[in-house]
Amino acid sequence: MARDLGSDAAPREVPLRGWTTVPKGGQLVLDRPGTFLAGGLVAHGSIDIVIPRGVRLLASHKRSDYGPTQPDWYLIALRNCTGCSLRGGGTLDGDARAWDKVRAPGRRALVDWADPSCPVPSECRPRLLGVLDSRQVSVRGLALRDPVYWALHVRHSVHVALDGLDIHSEWGVANADGVDVDGSWDVDVRGCTVLTADDAVCLKACTPGRPTRRVSVTNCTLRSRSAAVKVGSETRADISDVTFGDLTILPSHRGLAIQLRDEGSVERIAFRDIGLHARHYHPSWWGGGEALHVTAVPRVAGGPLGRVRGVSVERVQARSETGVFVAGRVSDLRISQAHLTMAWRSGWPYAGLDFRPSDRGVVPGTTSHALFVTEGAAVAVRDSAVEYLRPLRPDWGSPLLQSQGGRSELQDVHVTGWCDAPSLLTTVNGDAV
């Protein structure tokens, strides 16, 4: 059911539940401007849904308006669709302010439903839009606003196009991701603006046997208080053949990230033609001001772990407070034609090496570096430059640090602005360069 909130008259029902009865090849146009309160809307089969500019669907915060378990909780779900489309200039609004419990300097405390179907009680809230168990689906031109959990979830679907979406979340709402692609193939995200508190674009593989493959994210503008781009951390199956290109990343806590924590592997990932800014934010948010973060460590000590290999980073222009951090089972990581500017821009101190989510948490008392390679990881860098701007942060160590078997191969890498250090390279624990 949906209620019209834009009229002085008594609330009226509109035929949003009729989506499930529209015949194959039919069209549903919500052609009356206004704000409508809704929840748990589902579309099946094949349908073209048009939500024009001036129409706003406001997500209900009543548990009774949604399905029996959390996997069913969406304002709109395209479920078991073939050839569905959702388009127009209208707005899906998660009404995050209605969930406020306490506003804090870092993350806002939110009201969560007490529902046994939620695996994480502190994340017991509905998502905005889902593309679920579907194929040949397009979502174009919509605005997604103030999600209280993930804004857009593509799960177990094939051939999905997300085009020209404008996604904004409240800056203090944790887990308000922008786009989450989970266990899906052939997904194209292009021309989107995603400005969110949590990860802006995140690729996952949450279910064993459900890999994520052939995903492209291009011509997008992103910002996050966590990672602007993230692969992981849920890697219960493989994630492979992914391209991120022509991206603009506004100041984020982490620019580009791969976090492998489970038994799946991450392979053949390309980052190309990207301009990014990374800086520190409140330490309650995952991230450490890195331009690039690639870690492959178990979620819990002794847990199953795949590997990261075949990652290329080309023509990236980065300005960050921390540089590149690579740790764990990472091989064949190649960086070329990159320019990293180390610039002190925030008032936050460096909290340490951030391994979250893992039982290692944040390792305090460490220094940050333009390139830090550790725990057996291997990186090759060529035709690249590092520039330090004054003033230098007190936590900055030498431009390159290798430790615990970490290896780096450098060719035509130039460093400027680091005049106070006796050496550009530091090794620890007796490791050979």
XYZ file of C-alpha atoms in Angstrom, residues 28-380:
353
model
C 3.285 1.216 -15.135
C 3.611 5.002 -15.046
C 3.229 6.822 -11.732
C 2.049 9.995 -13.398
C 0.649 11.927 -10.444
C 3.265 14.200 -8.810
C 3.521 14.031 -5.035
C 5.019 12.144 -2.112
C 3.780 8.624 -1.435
C 4.550 6.550 1.663
C 5.261 2.940 0.694
C 7.168 -0.202 1.606
C 7.643 -3.768 0.429
C 6.711 -3.136 -3.217
C 7.595 -6.032 -5.543
C 7.687 -6.350 -9.332
C 7.890 -9.720 -11.096
C 7.952 -10.930 -14.682
C 8.588 -8.289 -17.330
C 7.510 -4.700 -16.748
C 8.571 -1.145 -17.547
C 8.098 1.079 -14.491
C 8.280 4.846 -14.932
C 8.659 7.139 -11.911
C 8.740 10.650 -13.389
C 10.349 13.738 -11.922
C 8.110 15.157 -9.196
C 7.130 11.720 -7.850
C 8.719 10.758 -4.528
C 8.303 7.352 -2.910
C 9.047 7.650 0.803
C 10.066 4.413 2.538
C 7.894 3.387 5.454
C 9.614 2.739 8.775
C 6.883 0.344 9.951
C 7.951 -3.288 10.174
C 4.476 -4.449 9.111
C 4.883 -2.849 5.668
C 7.662 -5.250 4.663
C 8.083 -8.972 4.031
C 8.641 -11.766 6.556
C 12.475 -11.645 6.739
C 15.225 -9.098 6.128
C 16.092 -10.407 2.622
C 12.579 -9.238 1.639
C 12.908 -5.714 3.019
C 13.086 -3.207 0.173
C 11.102 -0.141 -0.690
C 11.041 -1.605 -4.216
C 12.267 -5.055 -5.240
C 12.557 -6.233 -8.843
C 12.442 -9.955 -8.133
C 12.586 -12.781 -10.691
C 12.339 -10.246 -13.508
C 13.356 -10.781 -17.118
C 13.566 -7.649 -19.212
C 12.344 -5.327 -16.455
C 13.172 -1.632 -16.408
C 12.799 1.085 -13.786
C 13.328 4.626 -15.022
C 12.427 8.280 -14.830
C 13.607 11.288 -12.867
C 11.672 10.500 -9.692
C 13.002 9.866 -6.192
C 13.185 6.894 -3.836
C 13.652 8.280 -0.319
C 14.742 6.141 2.643
C 13.763 8.817 5.202
C 16.881 8.176 7.307
C 16.054 10.951 9.761
C 13.029 8.993 10.951
C 15.417 6.322 12.280
C 17.532 8.658 14.391
C 18.154 7.679 17.986
C 21.279 9.673 18.841
C 23.428 11.967 16.721
C 27.137 11.483 17.472
C 30.321 13.027 16.041
C 31.143 9.887 14.060
C 28.311 7.504 13.304
C 24.706 8.230 14.132
C 22.918 5.794 16.426
C 19.808 4.484 14.699
C 16.692 2.615 15.685
C 16.814 -1.031 14.551
C 13.954 -3.470 14.342
C 14.115 -6.332 16.827
C 13.625 -9.083 14.256
C 15.143 -12.584 14.531
C 15.730 -12.714 10.765
C 18.519 -10.115 11.006
C 21.973 -11.755 11.263
C 23.400 -8.472 12.580
C 21.016 -6.797 15.071
C 22.662 -3.401 14.555
C 21.864 -3.568 10.821
C 18.208 -4.549 11.117
C 16.762 -2.026 8.665
C 15.319 -2.147 5.120
C 17.149 -1.360 1.885
C 15.827 1.001 -0.764
C 15.978 -0.795 -4.127
C 16.762 -4.405 -4.993
C 17.416 -6.235 -8.262
C 17.086 -9.841 -7.137
C 17.369 -13.140 -9.046
C 16.724 -11.304 -12.295
C 18.197 -10.891 -15.765
C 18.271 -8.196 -18.449
C 17.271 -5.402 -16.076
C 17.915 -1.683 -16.473
C 17.577 1.049 -13.848
C 18.007 4.568 -15.218
C 17.759 8.192 -14.194
C 16.393 7.857 -10.655
C 17.429 9.725 -7.519
C 17.969 7.587 -4.402
C 18.015 9.623 -1.216
C 18.794 9.056 2.466
C 18.851 5.244 2.634
C 18.888 3.829 6.136
C 20.682 0.720 4.850
C 22.019 -0.140 1.362
C 20.592 2.097 -1.351
C 20.783 -0.312 -4.314
C 21.423 -4.055 -4.055
C 22.014 -6.209 -7.153
C 21.888 -9.808 -5.957
C 22.195 -13.043 -7.948
C 21.318 -11.312 -11.207
C 22.712 -11.284 -14.757
C 22.927 -8.524 -17.375
C 22.047 -5.492 -15.267
C 22.540 -1.888 -16.415
C 22.572 0.956 -13.884
C 22.719 4.271 -15.706
C 22.585 7.911 -14.642
C 21.584 7.307 -11.023
C 22.010 10.028 -8.392
C 22.524 8.481 -4.943
C 23.026 10.503 -1.761
C 23.024 9.323 1.853
C 23.094 11.109 5.184
C 26.755 11.628 6.118
C 26.437 9.942 9.519
C 24.460 6.791 8.609
C 26.600 3.645 8.754
C 25.907 0.821 6.278
C 24.170 3.261 3.940
C 26.134 1.927 0.961
C 25.437 3.302 -2.491
C 25.601 0.399 -4.971
C 26.230 -3.189 -3.799
C 26.729 -5.861 -6.471
C 26.544 -9.321 -4.910
C 26.926 -12.682 -6.655
C 26.009 -11.209 -10.045
C 27.405 -11.260 -13.601
C 27.623 -8.750 -16.426
C 26.717 -5.643 -14.464
C 27.356 -2.217 -15.993
C 27.338 0.869 -13.745
C 27.824 4.071 -15.715
C 27.277 7.795 -15.441
C 26.238 7.686 -11.781
C 26.837 10.081 -8.894
C 27.155 8.229 -5.582
C 27.852 10.315 -2.465
C 27.390 8.141 0.612
C 28.523 7.786 4.204
C 29.481 4.145 3.772
C 30.994 2.450 0.713
C 29.909 4.176 -2.496
C 30.327 1.211 -4.878
C 30.954 -2.218 -3.378
C 31.349 -5.611 -5.066
C 30.637 -8.659 -2.914
C 30.231 -12.417 -3.078
C 28.228 -13.211 0.045
C 27.059 -16.715 -0.909
C 29.355 -19.718 -1.564
C 29.068 -20.795 -5.193
C 27.733 -17.402 -6.312
C 30.685 -15.513 -7.840
C 30.644 -11.920 -9.032
C 32.020 -11.600 -12.567
C 32.336 -9.131 -15.418
C 31.417 -5.869 -13.734
C 32.275 -2.426 -15.102
C 31.972 0.879 -13.260
C 32.678 3.852 -15.531
C 32.193 7.616 -15.779
C 30.985 7.981 -12.198
C 31.552 10.542 -9.444
C 31.943 8.976 -5.992
C 32.488 10.016 -2.395
C 32.469 8.056 0.861
C 33.303 8.378 4.522
C 34.619 4.842 4.093
C 35.692 3.427 0.677
C 34.661 5.117 -2.552
C 35.352 1.863 -4.417
C 35.551 -1.478 -2.626
C 35.897 -5.086 -3.722
C 34.975 -7.254 -0.717
C 35.055 -7.752 2.134
C 32.516 -10.566 1.670
C 34.397 -13.018 -0.549
C 32.677 -16.357 0.057
C 33.002 -16.922 -3.715
C 35.304 -15.478 -6.384
C 35.182 -11.924 -7.739
C 36.828 -11.519 -11.145
C 37.068 -9.582 -14.404
C 36.174 -6.150 -13.088
C 36.967 -2.730 -14.562
C 36.784 0.619 -12.792
C 37.466 3.459 -15.214
C 37.077 7.194 -15.768
C 36.093 7.858 -12.166
C 36.206 11.049 -10.129
C 36.551 10.334 -6.416
C 35.855 13.261 -4.119
C 37.500 13.367 -0.646
C 36.933 9.903 0.833
C 38.362 7.919 3.742
C 39.704 5.391 1.269
C 39.904 5.782 -2.505
C 40.303 2.325 -4.085
C 40.101 -0.800 -1.942
C 40.244 -4.573 -2.222
C 39.509 -6.382 1.046
C 39.617 -10.159 0.786
C 38.578 -11.851 4.026
C 37.076 -15.232 3.058
C 37.735 -18.332 0.943
C 37.013 -16.818 -2.475
C 39.698 -15.203 -4.623
C 39.822 -11.805 -6.328
C 41.381 -11.807 -9.809
C 41.753 -9.601 -12.865
C 40.731 -6.245 -11.436
C 41.597 -3.080 -13.391
C 41.604 0.517 -12.123
C 42.167 2.977 -14.992
C 42.022 6.723 -15.596
C 40.922 7.761 -12.127
C 41.329 11.021 -10.240
C 40.905 10.741 -6.480
C 41.263 12.516 -3.155
C 41.609 10.500 0.076
C 41.789 11.898 3.601
C 41.226 10.896 7.208
C 37.777 11.016 8.792
C 36.467 10.022 12.218
C 38.161 6.702 13.149
C 34.830 4.945 13.715
C 34.639 4.717 9.902
C 36.757 2.066 8.201
C 39.639 3.604 6.303
C 42.971 5.286 6.775
C 43.176 8.003 4.145
C 44.704 5.593 1.599
C 44.701 6.182 -2.120
C 44.876 2.390 -2.638
C 44.293 -0.335 -0.037
C 44.712 -4.021 -0.960
C 44.652 -6.571 1.856
C 44.103 -10.324 1.877
C 43.946 -11.463 5.493
C 41.531 -13.878 7.197
C 38.410 -12.511 8.831
C 39.358 -14.451 11.958
C 42.757 -15.928 12.749
C 43.138 -19.299 11.030
C 40.032 -18.798 8.892
C 39.798 -19.777 5.202
C 41.395 -17.347 2.774
C 41.693 -17.038 -0.990
C 44.141 -14.732 -2.728
C 44.291 -11.485 -4.689
C 46.145 -11.555 -8.012
C 46.167 -9.841 -11.372
C 45.365 -6.277 -10.259
C 46.373 -3.378 -12.509
C 46.349 0.306 -11.560
C 46.969 2.610 -14.522
C 46.870 6.369 -15.010
C 45.629 7.212 -11.535
C 46.103 10.746 -10.205
C 45.767 10.627 -6.416
C 46.015 13.162 -3.613
C 45.917 11.503 -0.208
C 47.055 11.647 3.411
C 48.186 8.006 3.247
C 49.497 6.349 0.114
C 49.288 2.704 -0.937
C 48.937 -0.101 1.625
C 49.266 -3.735 0.488
C 49.294 -6.722 2.848
C 48.782 -10.476 2.842
C 48.153 -12.935 -0.001
C 48.503 -10.422 -2.825
C 50.515 -11.106 -6.001
C 50.825 -9.613 -9.482
C 49.717 -6.129 -8.412
C 50.973 -3.692 -11.058
C 50.929 0.104 -10.778
C 51.939 2.220 -13.778
C 51.730 5.842 -14.917
C 50.417 6.911 -11.525
C 51.006 10.175 -9.698
C 50.557 10.276 -5.922
C 50.561 13.587 -4.073
C 50.946 13.221 -0.315
C 49.103 16.173 1.214
C 48.032 16.918 4.795
C 44.455 18.123 4.526
C 42.410 16.914 7.540
C 42.586 17.530 11.271
C 42.347 13.842 12.156
C 45.399 11.942 13.425
C 46.565 8.737 11.772
C 44.859 5.916 13.716
C 47.038 3.088 12.394
C 46.844 0.195 9.933
C 43.169 -0.549 9.466
C 42.507 -4.267 8.888
C 38.775 -4.044 9.612
C 36.788 -6.206 9.156
C 39.047 -8.754 10.809
C 39.842 -9.670 14.375
C 43.046 -7.647 14.001
C 41.104 -4.404 13.889
C 43.289 -1.288 13.764
C 46.990 -1.717 14.565
C 47.946 1.503 16.387
C 51.251 3.283 16.637
C 52.341 2.776 13.032
C 53.639 5.225 10.469
C 52.136 5.804 7.049
C 54.028 5.659 3.762
C 53.578 6.383 0.083
C 53.997 2.625 -0.482
C 53.812 0.099 2.362
C 54.107 -3.569 1.352
C 53.968 -6.230 4.049
C 53.106 -9.818 5.009
C 54.303 -11.459 1.798
C 52.540 -9.189 -0.680
C 54.224 -8.355 -4.004
C 53.876 -5.092 -5.941
C 55.501 -3.745 -9.118
